[in-house]
């Protein structure tokens, strides 16, 4: 049934995924993810490790959106602030990150100390300020198809006229319901977009400047997370049940299989407002 019975991603409902998934404990994600705590697909083109793949992904994004010192950057669904911290360290930006996970806010503020980066407990619908660049890395999957146009309008409102917006999202090949097991046990109220939906609901607001399919990189990323999780289980098992272990393993490995089979994709899309007439892909 997907989202056809109503809007399951209102502001009040959007924080459910923060509580059920991202708030299960920072310690788990510190053990499972890379050193920068990136919870989205890495870029393995020249990488030999998860840390290298995630740094390569972060730098690729910075280059795609042409970051320059002093730019004000918004990260919608910022996680623990890792992109903004990397961009502040290496490109001298000022950043604002928003998330609906209180655990992420707490650790993100600590990790971003010393940089001009603000991590907020805030929903995207509450945004009303201007930025030079906007990114969203692995958050659009929680927006829901009934909210896509509203989401794009909010990004448009927040983005300066000559700004760039990079959307990094998992997506599906055709219309239909999302995986019921994943939406029940892992990402409540999640919904994967199609490429057609993304372009449809962004039309008249943005010009699509660059489209990059990274899905061949995701099974490697998921298997690396799975390996880290298994290696750390002895340190984690006092905090989590055996049922939790089985569910997390099934989630990581089934998603790796889905990406390897090309049943689902992950895209990075760069949008402008059409005020930039010299954009070229960095690839």
PDB file of N, CA and C in Angstrom, residues 40-75:
ATOM      1  N   UNK A  40      25.744   6.610   4.927  1.00  0.00           N
ATOM      2  CA  UNK A  40      25.236   6.550   3.553  1.00  0.00           C
ATOM      3  C   UNK A  40      26.338   5.962   2.682  1.00  0.00           C
ATOM      4  N   UNK A  41      26.029   5.706   1.432  1.00  0.00           N
ATOM      5  CA  UNK A  41      26.916   4.963   0.527  1.00  0.00           C
ATOM      6  C   UNK A  41      28.272   5.637   0.349  1.00  0.00           C
ATOM      7  N   UNK A  42      29.341   4.874   0.463  1.00  0.00           N
ATOM      8  CA  UNK A  42      30.678   5.373   0.191  1.00  0.00           C
ATOM      9  C   UNK A  42      30.974   5.395  -1.296  1.00  0.00           C
ATOM     10  N   UNK A  43      32.148   5.928  -1.660  1.00  0.00           N
ATOM     11  CA  UNK A  43      32.570   6.013  -3.064  1.00  0.00           C
ATOM     12  C   UNK A  43      33.883   5.248  -3.190  1.00  0.00           C
ATOM     13  N   UNK A  44      33.819   4.041  -3.758  1.00  0.00           N
ATOM     14  CA  UNK A  44      34.919   3.088  -3.707  1.00  0.00           C
ATOM     15  C   UNK A  44      35.825   3.106  -4.938  1.00  0.00           C
ATOM     16  N   UNK A  45      35.670   4.067  -5.826  1.00  0.00           N
ATOM     17  CA  UNK A  45      36.412   4.069  -7.083  1.00  0.00           C
ATOM     18  C   UNK A  45      37.915   3.828  -6.882  1.00  0.00           C
ATOM     19  N   UNK A  46      38.538   4.571  -5.984  1.00  0.00           N
ATOM     20  CA  UNK A  46      39.973   4.419  -5.718  1.00  0.00           C
ATOM     21  C   UNK A  46      40.245   4.057  -4.258  1.00  0.00           C
ATOM     22  N   UNK A  47      39.213   3.651  -3.537  1.00  0.00           N
ATOM     23  CA  UNK A  47      39.331   3.397  -2.099  1.00  0.00           C
ATOM     24  C   UNK A  47      39.651   1.939  -1.804  1.00  0.00           C
ATOM     25  N   UNK A  48      40.414   1.722  -0.740  1.00  0.00           N
ATOM     26  CA  UNK A  48      40.757   0.365  -0.314  1.00  0.00           C
ATOM     27  C   UNK A  48      40.163   0.028   1.048  1.00  0.00           C
ATOM     28  N   UNK A  49      39.503   0.993   1.675  1.00  0.00           N
ATOM     29  CA  UNK A  49      38.902   0.764   2.990  1.00  0.00           C
ATOM     30  C   UNK A  49      37.644   1.603   3.113  1.00  0.00           C
ATOM     31  N   UNK A  50      36.824   1.290   4.118  1.00  0.00           N
ATOM     32  CA  UNK A  50      35.599   2.046   4.355  1.00  0.00           C
ATOM     33  C   UNK A  50      35.909   3.509   4.657  1.00  0.00           C
ATOM     34  N   UNK A  51      36.926   3.757   5.472  1.00  0.00           N
ATOM     35  CA  UNK A  51      37.300   5.136   5.793  1.00  0.00           C
ATOM     36  C   UNK A  51      37.654   5.909   4.531  1.00  0.00           C
ATOM     37  N   UNK A  52      38.428   5.293   3.649  1.00  0.00           N
ATOM     38  CA  UNK A  52      38.814   5.958   2.401  1.00  0.00           C
ATOM     39  C   UNK A  52      37.610   6.197   1.502  1.00  0.00           C
ATOM     40  N   UNK A  53      36.706   5.211   1.432  1.00  0.00           N
ATOM     41  CA  UNK A  53      35.528   5.342   0.582  1.00  0.00           C
ATOM     42  C   UNK A  53      34.619   6.475   1.054  1.00  0.00           C
ATOM     43  N   UNK A  54      34.476   6.618   2.357  1.00  0.00           N
ATOM     44  CA  UNK A  54      33.604   7.670   2.878  1.00  0.00           C
ATOM     45  C   UNK A  54      34.242   9.057   2.724  1.00  0.00           C
ATOM     46  N   UNK A  55      35.545   9.153   2.927  1.00  0.00           N
ATOM     47  CA  UNK A  55      36.212  10.447   2.708  1.00  0.00           C
ATOM     48  C   UNK A  55      36.132  10.831   1.235  1.00  0.00           C
ATOM     49  N   UNK A  56      36.281   9.846   0.351  1.00  0.00           N
ATOM     50  CA  UNK A  56      36.186  10.111  -1.089  1.00  0.00           C
ATOM     51  C   UNK A  56      34.793  10.605  -1.449  1.00  0.00           C
ATOM     52  N   UNK A  57      33.763  10.011  -0.834  1.00  0.00           N
ATOM     53  CA  UNK A  57      32.385  10.456  -1.074  1.00  0.00           C
ATOM     54  C   UNK A  57      32.186  11.898  -0.615  1.00  0.00           C
ATOM     55  N   UNK A  58      32.686  12.212   0.583  1.00  0.00           N
ATOM     56  CA  UNK A  58      32.537  13.567   1.118  1.00  0.00           C
ATOM     57  C   UNK A  58      33.231  14.592   0.224  1.00  0.00           C
ATOM     58  N   UNK A  59      34.433  14.263  -0.227  1.00  0.00           N
ATOM     59  CA  UNK A  59      35.164  15.203  -1.068  1.00  0.00           C
ATOM     60  C   UNK A  59      34.506  15.347  -2.435  1.00  0.00           C
ATOM     61  N   UNK A  60      33.978  14.243  -2.964  1.00  0.00           N
ATOM     62  CA  UNK A  60      33.270  14.301  -4.239  1.00  0.00           C
ATOM     63  C   UNK A  60      32.088  15.265  -4.150  1.00  0.00           C
ATOM     64  N   UNK A  61      31.353  15.198  -3.064  1.00  0.00           N
ATOM     65  CA  UNK A  61      30.204  16.089  -2.866  1.00  0.00           C
ATOM     66  C   UNK A  61      30.657  17.541  -2.795  1.00  0.00           C
ATOM     67  N   UNK A  62      31.727  17.794  -2.036  1.00  0.00           N
ATOM     68  CA  UNK A  62      32.243  19.168  -1.918  1.00  0.00           C
ATOM     69  C   UNK A  62      32.622  19.730  -3.282  1.00  0.00           C
ATOM     70  N   UNK A  63      33.240  18.894  -4.105  1.00  0.00           N
ATOM     71  CA  UNK A  63      33.633  19.340  -5.448  1.00  0.00           C
ATOM     72  C   UNK A  63      32.416  19.523  -6.350  1.00  0.00           C
ATOM     73  N   UNK A  64      31.433  18.642  -6.236  1.00  0.00           N
ATOM     74  CA  UNK A  64      30.240  18.756  -7.073  1.00  0.00           C
ATOM     75  C   UNK A  64      29.488  20.057  -6.820  1.00  0.00           C
ATOM     76  N   UNK A  65      29.461  20.506  -5.563  1.00  0.00           N
ATOM     77  CA  UNK A  65      28.711  21.728  -5.252  1.00  0.00           C
ATOM     78  C   UNK A  65      29.618  22.954  -5.172  1.00  0.00           C
ATOM     79  N   UNK A  66      30.874  22.780  -5.605  1.00  0.00           N
ATOM     80  CA  UNK A  66      31.806  23.907  -5.739  1.00  0.00           C
ATOM     81  C   UNK A  66      31.922  24.730  -4.470  1.00  0.00           C
ATOM     82  N   UNK A  67      32.240  24.070  -3.393  1.00  0.00           N
ATOM     83  CA  UNK A  67      32.367  24.776  -2.117  1.00  0.00           C
ATOM     84  C   UNK A  67      33.531  25.756  -2.130  1.00  0.00           C
ATOM     85  N   UNK A  68      33.316  26.895  -1.467  1.00  0.00           N
ATOM     86  CA  UNK A  68      34.357  27.913  -1.298  1.00  0.00           C
ATOM     87  C   UNK A  68      34.337  28.403   0.144  1.00  0.00           C
ATOM     88  N   UNK A  69      35.481  28.869   0.647  1.00  0.00           N
ATOM     89  CA  UNK A  69      35.536  29.359   2.030  1.00  0.00           C
ATOM     90  C   UNK A  69      34.482  30.432   2.292  1.00  0.00           C
ATOM     91  N   UNK A  70      33.882  30.346   3.468  1.00  0.00           N
ATOM     92  CA  UNK A  70      32.902  31.338   3.886  1.00  0.00           C
ATOM     93  C   UNK A  70      31.482  31.047   3.468  1.00  0.00           C
ATOM     94  N   UNK A  71      31.284  30.058   2.601  1.00  0.00           N
ATOM     95  CA  UNK A  71      29.918  29.716   2.192  1.00  0.00           C
ATOM     96  C   UNK A  71      29.113  29.171   3.369  1.00  0.00           C
ATOM     97  N   UNK A  72      27.823  29.478   3.380  1.00  0.00           N
ATOM     98  CA  UNK A  72      26.915  28.955   4.400  1.00  0.00           C
ATOM     99  C   UNK A  72      26.189  27.746   3.816  1.00  0.00           C
ATOM    100  N   UNK A  73      26.337  26.598   4.486  1.00  0.00           N
ATOM    101  CA  UNK A  73      25.861  25.326   3.945  1.00  0.00           C
ATOM    102  C   UNK A  73      24.858  24.692   4.895  1.00  0.00           C
ATOM    103  N   UNK A  74      23.742  24.220   4.345  1.00  0.00           N
ATOM    104  CA  UNK A  74      22.717  23.499   5.111  1.00  0.00           C
ATOM    105  C   UNK A  74      22.787  22.024   4.774  1.00  0.00           C
ATOM    106  N   UNK A  75      22.792  21.175   5.799  1.00  0.00           N
ATOM    107  CA  UNK A  75      22.714  19.720   5.617  1.00  0.00           C
ATOM    108  C   UNK A  75      21.402  19.249   6.240  1.00  0.00           C
TER     109      UNK A  75
END
